[in-house]
């Protein structure tokens, strides 16, 4: 087996592919949450990054203060973060639906600033370590693949497919999609649209919280982790096509991998590649890769 | 938006005189550097308001114009030895060029997608500023000489510089006022209020939008270039999305769709940030709270609410 591919060390490529898949998992989960929220509520959830950070901190807090391990956190943290999202929707966001979309965007932006500020005030800008719940890994000739990272990729794919199935293939999902098209019509069929919107926002936010728990053992739990991720995820959403679930998943994983490869080939460009691809995509397809042409 | 200019229109002359007097006297009452910071941010907020308030395009990436002009001016003055006026002009050109390129892509989408595209473009510019050899990375471009304006006006004196900056910002506001109330500005407002109707009237909407976007970018660039001369530094903060968010905050606190709103908003936000600067986290929390409060209960902003108050009163008086 050769050690290099196109002149680049194979081990480095394999390593960066793994990192790319990890990042791609997070991008996909995050943009999936955004796509669900945008699809139904027409709200750009600017707080998504902060809610992801909140998920990681809840997981960390459960371990630190209550001694509950990662697997408990994986269930409890998304639930709590989702509930906080439901409260936000119920008491603030709901009052803005009849206005221009700008206001909901600004509200969630303000909410993100508050959350980030509070956590920075409490924990500073330094990270809190979170122990790896599955130590060890798969040792191959090419590279070492830690079990935990493989788990993140697998769990993320499963979660994405599950969400896609619920929205696109079940009765509940058909209500959701119908409510996107014509909320008044769905209301006349006896569906409680406001409650559905609330639960949808909660679900999308819970996905962000879930991503946060997944990320905690890999990156340090840091108040800034959300604001660093969110803008890349926005670019991913634009590339995939806003509100498209398939687009969010495909673009998320693809861009994670592309970013990983760029890190090997042209390290300086790794931070930019997603945005360059976004601009190129927009130049050719203004609605994104999977966006509908309305 | 017929009621918006009521306050300004009725008291235009006295307001103008008061404004000019305040500008003249201000440096003797407050620290000139602080005032210049205020002026630069007021201009940034006003340039953003031109787009958000009058065309209905919510740019979330205005820091890219502010910042790229800051870097452009810093480089031109420090490395190429440009006259400060030429340096700022170069910064404006950089920002306007960037405005044409990003505008071409962004105006193809409306609403939220437009915001996300501007945000992501700004982030690309941020990464370029972080990685390029001539921007100084994390350090930025420091100790930019203020130099002599047109070769003979010494700008190292804060008071002299203040009056130069005040004159430029006043001229820029005059320009914005002229743009908004020109036929061109009326077309922009028509596009904001009902784009399909504007199209059916035969206006080439995208050309108008692109021109407005570029003008707004150039004005934001003017603010950024002057900021560099005042503080003698261009840094990553100037291109970061936090700056875009602050500019937007100034606009909505003061009142979008009003000419004075961005000025009032800049005064509130910059003063707030300065007085809280001991605790950086507190700035974030308070800014976030202000966003939430303004959006929930105070949507017209300070100037907007005052205008609405006068409009209501006028309506009561005319039909009792």
Coordinates of C-alpha atoms in Angstrom, one line a residue:
Chain A
X1 CA 0.0 0.0 0.0
X2 CA 1.4 3.4 -0.9
X3 CA 2.2 5.9 1.8
X4 CA 1.1 8.9 -0.2
X5 CA -1.7 10.0 -2.5
X6 CA -1.0 12.7 -5.0
X7 CA 2.1 13.5 -2.9
X8 CA 0.2 13.9 0.4
X9 CA 0.8 11.5 3.2
X10 CA -2.0 8.9 3.4
X11 CA -2.1 9.0 7.2
X12 CA -2.7 12.7 7.2
X13 CA -5.4 12.4 4.6
X14 CA -7.1 9.6 6.6
X15 CA -6.8 11.6 9.8
X16 CA -8.3 14.8 8.2
X17 CA -11.0 12.8 6.6
X18 CA -12.0 11.5 10.0
X19 CA -11.9 15.1 11.4
X20 CA -13.9 16.2 8.4
X21 CA -16.5 13.6 9.0
X22 CA -16.7 14.6 12.7
X23 CA -17.2 18.3 11.7
X24 CA -19.5 17.2 9.0
X25 CA -21.6 15.3 11.5
X26 CA -22.0 18.5 13.6
X27 CA -22.7 20.6 10.5
X28 CA -25.3 18.2 9.4
X29 CA -27.0 18.0 12.8
X30 CA -26.9 21.7 13.3
X31 CA -28.1 22.7 9.8
X32 CA -30.8 20.0 10.1
X33 CA -32.2 21.7 13.2
X34 CA -32.0 25.1 11.4
X35 CA -33.7 23.6 8.4
X36 CA -36.6 22.2 10.4
X37 CA -37.1 25.5 12.2
X38 CA -36.7 27.6 9.1
X39 CA -38.9 25.3 7.0
X40 CA -41.9 25.6 9.3
X41 CA -41.5 28.8 11.3
X42 CA -39.7 30.8 8.7
X43 CA -37.3 31.8 11.5
X44 CA -33.5 32.0 11.1
X45 CA -32.6 30.7 14.5
X46 CA -29.5 32.8 15.3
X47 CA -29.5 31.3 18.8
X48 CA -28.7 27.9 17.4
X49 CA -25.0 28.2 18.2
X50 CA -25.7 29.3 21.7
X51 CA -28.1 26.5 22.2
X52 CA -25.5 24.0 21.0
X53 CA -23.1 25.5 23.5
X54 CA -25.8 25.2 26.2
X55 CA -26.1 21.5 25.4
X56 CA -22.4 21.0 25.9
X57 CA -22.5 22.9 29.2
X58 CA -25.6 21.0 30.5
X59 CA -23.7 17.7 29.8
X60 CA -20.7 19.1 31.6
X61 CA -22.8 20.3 34.5
X62 CA -24.6 17.0 34.8
X63 CA -21.3 15.2 35.2
X64 CA -19.6 17.9 37.4
X65 CA -22.5 18.5 39.8
X66 CA -24.7 15.4 39.7
X67 CA -22.2 12.8 38.6
X68 CA -24.5 11.7 35.7
X69 CA -22.3 10.3 32.9
X70 CA -22.3 11.0 29.1
X71 CA -25.1 8.6 28.2
X72 CA -27.5 10.2 30.7
X73 CA -26.4 13.6 29.3
X74 CA -27.2 12.4 25.8
X75 CA -30.8 12.0 26.8
X76 CA -31.3 14.7 29.5
X77 CA -29.3 17.7 27.9
X78 CA -31.2 17.8 24.6
X79 CA -34.5 17.5 26.6
X80 CA -33.6 20.5 28.8
X81 CA -32.2 22.5 25.9
X82 CA -35.3 21.7 23.9
X83 CA -37.5 22.8 26.8
X84 CA -35.6 26.1 27.1
X85 CA -36.3 26.5 23.4
X86 CA -40.0 25.8 23.9
X87 CA -40.1 28.5 26.6
X88 CA -38.4 31.0 24.3
X89 CA -40.9 30.2 21.6
X90 CA -43.9 30.3 23.9
X91 CA -43.1 33.6 25.6
X92 CA -41.2 35.7 23.0
X93 CA -40.8 34.3 19.5
X94 CA -44.5 33.5 19.0
X95 CA -45.4 37.2 19.3
X96 CA -43.3 38.0 16.3
X97 CA -44.7 35.6 13.7
X98 CA -47.0 38.2 12.2
X99 CA -44.2 40.7 11.7
X100 CA -41.3 40.8 9.2
X101 CA -38.9 37.9 9.5
X102 CA -36.2 40.3 10.5
X103 CA -37.6 40.7 14.0
X104 CA -37.4 37.0 14.9
X105 CA -33.8 36.9 13.5
X106 CA -32.9 39.9 15.7
X107 CA -34.6 38.4 18.8
X108 CA -32.7 35.1 18.5
X109 CA -29.5 37.0 17.9
X110 CA -30.0 39.0 21.1
X111 CA -30.8 35.8 22.9
X112 CA -27.6 34.3 21.7
X113 CA -25.6 37.3 22.9
X114 CA -27.2 37.0 26.4
X115 CA -26.5 33.3 26.6
X116 CA -22.9 33.6 25.5
X117 CA -22.4 36.6 27.8
X118 CA -23.7 34.8 30.8
X119 CA -21.5 31.7 30.2
X120 CA -18.5 33.8 29.5
X121 CA -19.1 35.7 32.7
X122 CA -19.4 32.5 34.7
X123 CA -16.7 30.4 33.0
X124 CA -14.4 32.8 31.2
X125 CA -13.2 32.1 27.7
X126 CA -11.2 28.9 28.7
X127 CA -12.6 25.5 28.1
X128 CA -13.8 22.9 30.5
X129 CA -12.5 19.4 29.7
X130 CA -15.1 16.6 29.3
X131 CA -13.8 13.0 29.6
X132 CA -14.0 10.6 26.7
X133 CA -16.8 8.1 27.4
X134 CA -15.4 5.5 25.0
X135 CA -11.6 5.4 25.2
X136 CA -9.5 3.4 22.8
X137 CA -10.0 3.0 19.1
X138 CA -9.5 1.0 16.0
X139 CA -5.9 0.8 15.0
X140 CA -5.3 0.3 11.3
X141 CA -2.2 0.5 9.1
X142 CA -3.2 3.9 7.9
X143 CA -4.3 5.7 11.0
X144 CA -5.8 5.4 14.5
X145 CA -9.6 5.8 14.6
X146 CA -10.8 6.5 18.2
X147 CA -14.1 4.7 19.0
X148 CA -15.7 7.8 20.3
X149 CA -15.3 9.6 17.0
X150 CA -16.6 6.7 15.0
X151 CA -19.6 6.7 17.4
X152 CA -20.3 10.4 16.8
X153 CA -20.3 9.8 13.0
X154 CA -22.6 6.8 13.3
X155 CA -25.0 8.4 15.8
X156 CA -25.2 11.5 13.7
X157 CA -26.0 9.6 10.5
X158 CA -28.7 7.7 12.4
X159 CA -30.2 10.8 13.9
X160 CA -30.2 12.5 10.5
X161 CA -31.9 9.6 8.8
X162 CA -34.4 9.3 11.6
X163 CA -35.3 13.0 11.4
X164 CA -35.6 12.8 7.6
X165 CA -37.8 9.7 7.9
X166 CA -40.1 11.4 10.5
X167 CA -40.5 14.6 8.4
X168 CA -40.7 13.1 5.0
X169 CA -42.4 9.7 5.5
X170 CA -44.8 9.9 8.5
X171 CA -48.2 11.4 9.1
X172 CA -46.8 13.8 11.7
X173 CA -44.3 14.9 9.1
X174 CA -47.0 15.4 6.5
X175 CA -48.8 17.7 8.9
X176 CA -45.6 19.6 9.4
X177 CA -45.0 20.0 5.7
X178 CA -48.7 20.9 5.1
X179 CA -48.5 23.6 7.8
X180 CA -45.5 25.1 6.0
X181 CA -47.5 25.4 2.8
X182 CA -50.8 26.5 4.2
X183 CA -51.2 26.9 7.9
X184 CA -54.8 28.1 7.7
X185 CA -55.9 25.1 5.8
X186 CA -54.2 22.7 8.3
X187 CA -55.9 24.6 11.1
X188 CA -59.3 23.9 9.6
X189 CA -58.6 20.2 9.7
X190 CA -58.3 20.5 13.5
X191 CA -54.5 20.5 13.8
X192 CA -53.3 22.8 16.5
X193 CA -50.8 24.8 14.5
X194 CA -49.4 27.0 17.3
X195 CA -48.6 24.0 19.4
X196 CA -47.0 22.3 16.4
X197 CA -44.8 25.3 15.8
X198 CA -43.8 25.3 19.4
X199 CA -42.9 21.6 19.4
X200 CA -41.0 22.1 16.1
X201 CA -38.9 24.8 17.5
X202 CA -38.3 22.7 20.6
X203 CA -37.2 19.8 18.4
X204 CA -34.8 21.9 16.3
X205 CA -33.3 23.4 19.4
X206 CA -33.0 19.9 21.0
X207 CA -31.0 18.8 18.0
X208 CA -28.6 21.7 18.6
X209 CA -28.4 20.6 22.3
X210 CA -27.7 17.0 21.1
X211 CA -24.9 18.2 18.8
X212 CA -23.4 20.0 21.8
X213 CA -23.3 16.9 23.9
X214 CA -21.8 15.0 21.0
X215 CA -19.1 17.7 20.6
X216 CA -18.3 18.0 24.3
X217 CA -15.8 15.1 24.6
X218 CA -14.0 16.1 21.4
X219 CA -13.7 19.8 21.8
X220 CA -13.5 21.5 25.2
X221 CA -16.7 22.8 26.6
X222 CA -16.3 26.5 25.9
X223 CA -18.7 29.5 25.9
X224 CA -17.3 30.5 22.5
X225 CA -17.9 27.2 20.8
X226 CA -21.3 28.2 19.5
X227 CA -20.5 31.5 17.9
X228 CA -17.5 29.9 16.1
X229 CA -19.6 27.2 14.6
X230 CA -22.8 29.0 13.8
X231 CA -21.6 31.1 10.9
X232 CA -20.1 28.1 9.1
X233 CA -23.4 26.3 9.6
X234 CA -25.3 29.2 8.1
X235 CA -23.1 28.9 5.1
X236 CA -23.8 25.2 5.0
X237 CA -27.5 25.9 5.1
X238 CA -27.3 28.4 2.3
X239 CA -25.4 25.8 0.2
X240 CA -27.8 23.0 0.9
X241 CA -30.8 25.2 0.2
X242 CA -32.6 26.9 3.0
X243 CA -35.2 24.8 4.7
X244 CA -34.3 21.6 2.7
X245 CA -33.7 18.7 5.1
X246 CA -31.9 16.5 2.5
X247 CA -29.8 19.6 1.5
X248 CA -28.8 20.2 5.1
X249 CA -27.7 16.6 5.7
X250 CA -25.8 16.2 2.4
X251 CA -24.2 19.6 2.4
X252 CA -23.2 19.2 6.1
X253 CA -21.3 16.0 5.6
X254 CA -19.9 17.0 2.2
X255 CA -18.5 20.3 3.4
X256 CA -17.0 18.7 6.6
X257 CA -15.1 16.3 4.4
X258 CA -14.1 19.0 1.8
X259 CA -12.8 21.2 4.7
X260 CA -10.8 18.2 6.1
X261 CA -9.2 17.6 2.7
X262 CA -8.4 21.3 2.3
X263 CA -6.6 21.2 5.6
X264 CA -4.2 18.7 4.1
X265 CA -3.8 20.3 0.7
X266 CA -3.9 24.0 1.6
X267 CA -4.0 24.5 5.4
X268 CA -4.5 28.3 5.2
X269 CA -7.6 27.9 3.1
X270 CA -9.4 25.5 5.5
X271 CA -11.3 28.3 7.3
X272 CA -12.4 29.8 4.0
X273 CA -13.3 26.9 1.8
X274 CA -16.9 26.6 3.0
X275 CA -17.5 30.3 2.3
X276 CA -15.9 30.2 -1.1
X277 CA -18.0 27.1 -2.0
X278 CA -21.1 29.1 -0.8
X279 CA -20.3 32.0 -3.1
X280 CA -19.7 29.7 -6.0
X281 CA -22.9 27.8 -5.4
X282 CA -24.9 31.0 -5.2
X283 CA -23.4 32.3 -8.4
X284 CA -24.7 29.2 -10.2
X285 CA -27.7 28.2 -8.2
X286 CA -29.1 31.1 -6.1
X287 CA -31.5 28.8 -4.2
X288 CA -28.8 26.4 -3.0
X289 CA -28.2 22.8 -4.2
X290 CA -31.5 21.4 -2.9
X291 CA -33.5 24.6 -2.6
X292 CA -36.9 24.8 -4.2
X293 CA -37.4 27.2 -7.0
X294 CA -40.3 29.4 -5.9
Chain B
X1 CA -44.0 55.3 5.5
X2 CA -45.6 58.6 5.1
X3 CA -45.3 59.7 8.8
X4 CA -41.6 59.0 9.1
X5 CA -40.1 62.4 8.1
X6 CA -42.7 64.4 10.0
X7 CA -40.5 65.5 12.9
X8 CA -37.5 66.2 10.7
X9 CA -39.5 67.9 8.1
X10 CA -41.3 70.2 10.4
X11 CA -38.3 71.3 12.5
X12 CA -35.7 70.8 9.8
X13 CA -34.0 74.2 10.0
X14 CA -33.9 74.5 13.8
X15 CA -32.7 70.9 14.1
X16 CA -30.0 71.5 11.5
X17 CA -28.7 74.6 13.4
X18 CA -28.8 72.8 16.7
X19 CA -27.0 69.9 15.2
X20 CA -24.3 72.1 13.7
X21 CA -23.8 73.9 17.0
X22 CA -23.6 70.6 19.0
X23 CA -21.0 69.4 16.5
X24 CA -18.9 72.6 16.9
X25 CA -19.1 72.8 20.7
X26 CA -18.9 69.0 21.5
X27 CA -15.1 68.6 21.6
X28 CA -14.9 71.2 24.4
X29 CA -17.4 69.2 26.5
X30 CA -16.3 65.6 25.8
X31 CA -13.2 63.7 24.9
X32 CA -12.6 64.3 21.1
X33 CA -11.4 60.7 20.5
X34 CA -14.7 59.4 22.0
X35 CA -16.6 61.8 19.8
X36 CA -14.8 60.7 16.7
X37 CA -15.6 57.1 17.6
X38 CA -19.2 58.1 17.9
X39 CA -19.2 59.9 14.5
X40 CA -17.6 56.9 12.7
X41 CA -20.0 54.4 14.2
X42 CA -23.0 56.8 13.5
X43 CA -21.9 56.8 9.9
X44 CA -21.5 53.0 9.8
X45 CA -25.0 52.6 11.3
X46 CA -26.4 55.2 8.9
X47 CA -24.9 53.4 5.9
X48 CA -26.5 50.2 7.1
X49 CA -29.8 52.0 7.7
X50 CA -29.8 53.2 4.1
X51 CA -29.9 49.5 3.1
X52 CA -32.1 48.1 5.9
X53 CA -34.4 51.0 6.5
X54 CA -34.9 52.4 3.0
X55 CA -34.4 49.3 0.7
X56 CA -35.5 46.6 3.2
X57 CA -32.3 44.6 2.7
X58 CA -31.0 43.3 6.1
X59 CA -27.2 43.1 5.7
X60 CA -25.6 41.2 8.4
X61 CA -22.1 41.6 7.1
X62 CA -21.5 45.3 7.0
X63 CA -18.3 45.0 9.0
X64 CA -16.7 43.6 5.9
X65 CA -17.0 47.0 4.2
X66 CA -16.0 48.9 7.4
X67 CA -13.1 46.6 8.0
X68 CA -11.8 46.2 4.5
X69 CA -11.7 50.0 4.2
X70 CA -10.0 50.2 7.5
X71 CA -7.3 47.8 6.3
X72 CA -7.1 49.5 2.9
X73 CA -6.6 52.9 4.4
X74 CA -4.1 51.7 6.9
X75 CA -2.1 49.9 4.3
X76 CA -2.2 52.9 1.9
X77 CA -1.2 55.4 4.5
X78 CA 1.4 53.3 6.4
X79 CA 3.1 51.3 3.6
X80 CA 2.5 53.4 0.5
X81 CA 2.8 56.7 2.3
X82 CA -0.5 58.1 1.0
X83 CA -1.9 61.4 2.1
X84 CA -4.6 60.5 4.8
X85 CA -7.4 61.8 2.5
X86 CA -6.2 59.7 -0.4
X87 CA -5.8 56.7 2.0
X88 CA -9.4 57.0 3.2
X89 CA -10.5 57.4 -0.4
X90 CA -8.6 54.2 -1.3
X91 CA -10.4 52.5 1.6
X92 CA -13.7 53.7 0.3
X93 CA -12.8 52.3 -3.2
X94 CA -11.9 48.9 -1.7
X95 CA -15.2 48.8 0.2
X96 CA -17.2 49.9 -2.9
X97 CA -15.5 47.2 -5.0
X98 CA -16.2 44.6 -2.5
X99 CA -19.8 46.0 -2.4
X100 CA -20.2 45.4 -6.1
X101 CA -19.0 41.8 -5.9
X102 CA -20.9 40.7 -2.9
X103 CA -23.9 42.8 -3.9
X104 CA -24.1 41.0 -7.3
X105 CA -24.4 37.7 -5.4
X106 CA -26.5 38.8 -2.5
X107 CA -29.3 40.8 -4.3
X108 CA -30.3 37.7 -6.2
X109 CA -31.9 36.5 -3.1
X110 CA -34.4 38.4 -0.9
X111 CA -35.2 38.3 2.8
X112 CA -33.4 36.0 5.1
X113 CA -31.2 34.4 2.5
X114 CA -29.8 37.8 1.7
X115 CA -28.8 38.3 5.3
X116 CA -27.1 34.9 5.5
X117 CA -25.2 35.5 2.2
X118 CA -23.9 38.9 3.5
X119 CA -23.0 37.3 6.8
X120 CA -21.1 34.5 5.2
X121 CA -19.3 36.8 2.7
X122 CA -18.3 38.9 5.7
X123 CA -16.9 35.8 7.4
X124 CA -14.9 35.0 4.2
X125 CA -13.4 38.5 4.3
X126 CA -12.6 38.0 8.0
X127 CA -10.6 34.9 7.2
X128 CA -8.8 36.7 4.5
X129 CA -7.9 39.4 6.9
X130 CA -6.8 36.8 9.4
X131 CA -4.5 34.9 6.9
X132 CA -3.2 37.5 4.5
X133 CA 0.4 38.6 4.8
X134 CA -0.3 42.3 4.7
X135 CA -3.1 42.6 7.3
X136 CA -0.9 41.6 10.3
X137 CA -3.1 38.7 11.3
X138 CA -4.1 38.9 15.0
X139 CA -2.1 42.1 15.5
X140 CA -3.7 44.1 12.7
X141 CA -2.0 47.1 11.2
X142 CA -0.8 49.2 14.0
X143 CA 0.7 52.7 14.5
X144 CA -0.7 54.1 11.2
X145 CA 0.5 57.6 10.9
X146 CA -2.1 60.3 10.9
X147 CA 0.0 62.5 8.7
X148 CA -0.9 65.9 7.2
X149 CA -4.2 66.4 5.4
X150 CA -3.5 67.7 1.9
X151 CA 0.1 68.1 3.0
X152 CA -0.4 71.0 5.4
X153 CA -3.2 70.3 8.0
X154 CA -1.6 68.5 10.9
X155 CA -3.9 65.7 12.0
X156 CA -1.9 64.7 15.0
X157 CA -3.9 67.3 16.9
X158 CA -7.1 65.7 18.2
X159 CA -9.1 68.8 17.9
X160 CA -8.1 69.5 14.3
X161 CA -8.8 65.8 13.4
X162 CA -12.2 66.1 15.1
X163 CA -13.3 68.9 13.0
X164 CA -12.1 67.2 9.8
X165 CA -14.0 64.0 10.8
X166 CA -17.1 66.0 11.8
X167 CA -17.1 67.8 8.5
X168 CA -16.7 64.5 6.5
X169 CA -19.4 62.8 8.5
X170 CA -21.8 65.8 8.2
X171 CA -21.2 65.7 4.4
X172 CA -21.9 62.0 4.3
X173 CA -25.1 62.5 6.2
X174 CA -26.1 65.2 3.8
X175 CA -25.4 62.8 1.0
X176 CA -27.6 60.1 2.6
X177 CA -30.3 62.7 3.1
X178 CA -30.1 63.6 -0.6
X179 CA -30.1 60.0 -1.6
X180 CA -33.2 59.1 0.5
X181 CA -35.3 62.1 -0.8
X182 CA -34.2 61.9 -4.4
X183 CA -36.3 60.1 -7.0
X184 CA -33.7 57.3 -6.7
X185 CA -34.5 57.0 -3.0
X186 CA -38.2 57.0 -3.7
X187 CA -37.7 54.1 -6.0
X188 CA -35.8 52.3 -3.3
X189 CA -38.6 52.8 -0.8
X190 CA -41.1 51.6 -3.4
X191 CA -39.0 48.4 -3.9
X192 CA -38.9 48.0 -0.1
X193 CA -42.7 48.3 0.2
X194 CA -43.7 46.3 -2.8
X195 CA -41.1 44.8 -5.0
X196 CA -43.5 43.2 -7.6
X197 CA -45.2 46.5 -8.0
X198 CA -41.9 48.3 -8.6
X199 CA -41.0 45.7 -11.2
X200 CA -44.3 46.0 -12.9
X201 CA -43.9 49.8 -13.1
X202 CA -40.9 49.1 -15.2
X203 CA -38.0 49.7 -12.8
X204 CA -35.0 47.5 -13.1
X205 CA -35.1 46.6 -9.4
X206 CA -31.9 44.7 -9.3
X207 CA -29.9 47.6 -10.7
X208 CA -31.4 49.9 -8.0
X209 CA -30.6 47.4 -5.3
X210 CA -27.1 46.9 -6.5
X211 CA -26.4 50.6 -6.6
X212 CA -27.9 51.1 -3.2
X213 CA -25.8 48.2 -1.9
X214 CA -22.6 49.7 -3.4
X215 CA -23.4 53.2 -2.1
X216 CA -24.0 51.7 1.4
X217 CA -20.8 49.7 1.2
X218 CA -18.8 52.8 0.2
X219 CA -20.3 54.9 3.1
X220 CA -19.5 52.1 5.5
X221 CA -16.0 52.1 4.0
X222 CA -15.7 55.9 4.6
X223 CA -16.5 55.2 8.3
X224 CA -13.9 52.5 8.5
X225 CA -11.2 54.5 6.7
X226 CA -11.7 57.4 9.1
X227 CA -11.8 55.1 12.1
X228 CA -8.3 53.9 11.0
X229 CA -6.9 57.5 10.9
X230 CA -8.5 58.3 14.2
X231 CA -7.3 55.2 16.2
X232 CA -4.2 54.7 13.9
X233 CA -5.0 51.0 13.8
X234 CA -7.0 48.4 11.7
X235 CA -7.8 45.1 13.5
X236 CA -9.8 42.0 13.1
X237 CA -12.5 43.5 15.3
X238 CA -13.3 45.9 12.4
X239 CA -14.2 43.0 10.1
X240 CA -15.7 40.7 12.7
X241 CA -19.5 39.9 12.7
X242 CA -19.7 41.4 16.2
X243 CA -19.2 44.8 14.6
X244 CA -21.9 44.0 12.1
X245 CA -24.2 43.2 15.0
X246 CA -23.3 46.4 16.8
X247 CA -24.1 48.5 13.7
X248 CA -27.4 46.8 13.4
X249 CA -28.1 47.3 17.1
X250 CA -27.4 51.0 16.7
X251 CA -29.9 51.2 13.8
X252 CA -32.7 49.4 15.6
X253 CA -32.2 51.2 18.9
X254 CA -32.2 54.6 17.3
X255 CA -34.9 53.7 14.8
X256 CA -34.6 52.3 11.3
X257 CA -36.2 54.3 8.4
X258 CA -35.2 57.5 10.1
X259 CA -32.2 59.7 9.3
X260 CA -31.4 60.6 12.9
X261 CA -32.0 57.1 14.3
X262 CA -28.5 55.8 13.6
X263 CA -26.9 58.8 15.3
X264 CA -29.0 58.4 18.4
X265 CA -28.4 54.6 18.3
X266 CA -24.7 55.1 18.0
X267 CA -24.7 57.5 21.0
X268 CA -26.6 55.0 23.1
X269 CA -24.6 51.9 22.0
X270 CA -21.1 53.4 22.1
X271 CA -21.7 55.1 25.4
X272 CA -23.1 51.9 26.8
X273 CA -20.2 49.8 25.6
X274 CA -17.7 52.4 26.9
X275 CA -19.2 52.6 30.4
X276 CA -19.4 48.8 30.6
X277 CA -16.0 48.1 29.1
X278 CA -14.6 47.0 32.5
X279 CA -16.5 43.7 32.2
X280 CA -16.5 42.6 28.6
X281 CA -19.1 39.9 29.3
X282 CA -21.5 42.5 30.6
X283 CA -21.4 44.3 27.3
X284 CA -22.6 41.2 25.6
X285 CA -25.4 40.6 28.1
X286 CA -26.6 44.2 28.0
X287 CA -26.5 44.3 24.2
X288 CA -28.4 41.1 24.0
X289 CA -31.0 42.4 26.4
X290 CA -31.3 45.6 24.4
X291 CA -31.9 43.6 21.3
X292 CA -34.6 41.5 22.9
X293 CA -36.3 44.5 24.5
X294 CA -36.2 46.6 21.4
X295 CA -37.6 43.8 19.2
X296 CA -40.3 42.9 21.7
X297 CA -41.7 46.2 22.8
X298 CA -39.9 49.1 21.1
X299 CA -39.8 48.2 17.4
X300 CA -39.6 51.7 16.0
X301 CA -36.6 52.6 18.0
X302 CA -36.1 55.9 19.9
X303 CA -36.4 58.3 17.0
X304 CA -39.1 56.2 15.4
X305 CA -41.2 56.3 18.6
X306 CA -40.7 60.1 19.0
X307 CA -41.8 60.6 15.3
X308 CA -44.8 58.3 15.9
X309 CA -45.7 60.3 19.0
X310 CA -45.7 63.6 17.0
X311 CA -47.5 62.0 14.1
X312 CA -50.3 60.8 16.5
X313 CA -50.5 64.2 18.1
X314 CA -50.7 65.9 14.7
X315 CA -53.5 63.5 13.7
X316 CA -55.4 64.3 16.9
X317 CA -55.1 68.0 16.2
X318 CA -56.2 67.9 12.6
X319 CA -59.3 65.8 13.2
X320 CA -60.6 66.4 16.7

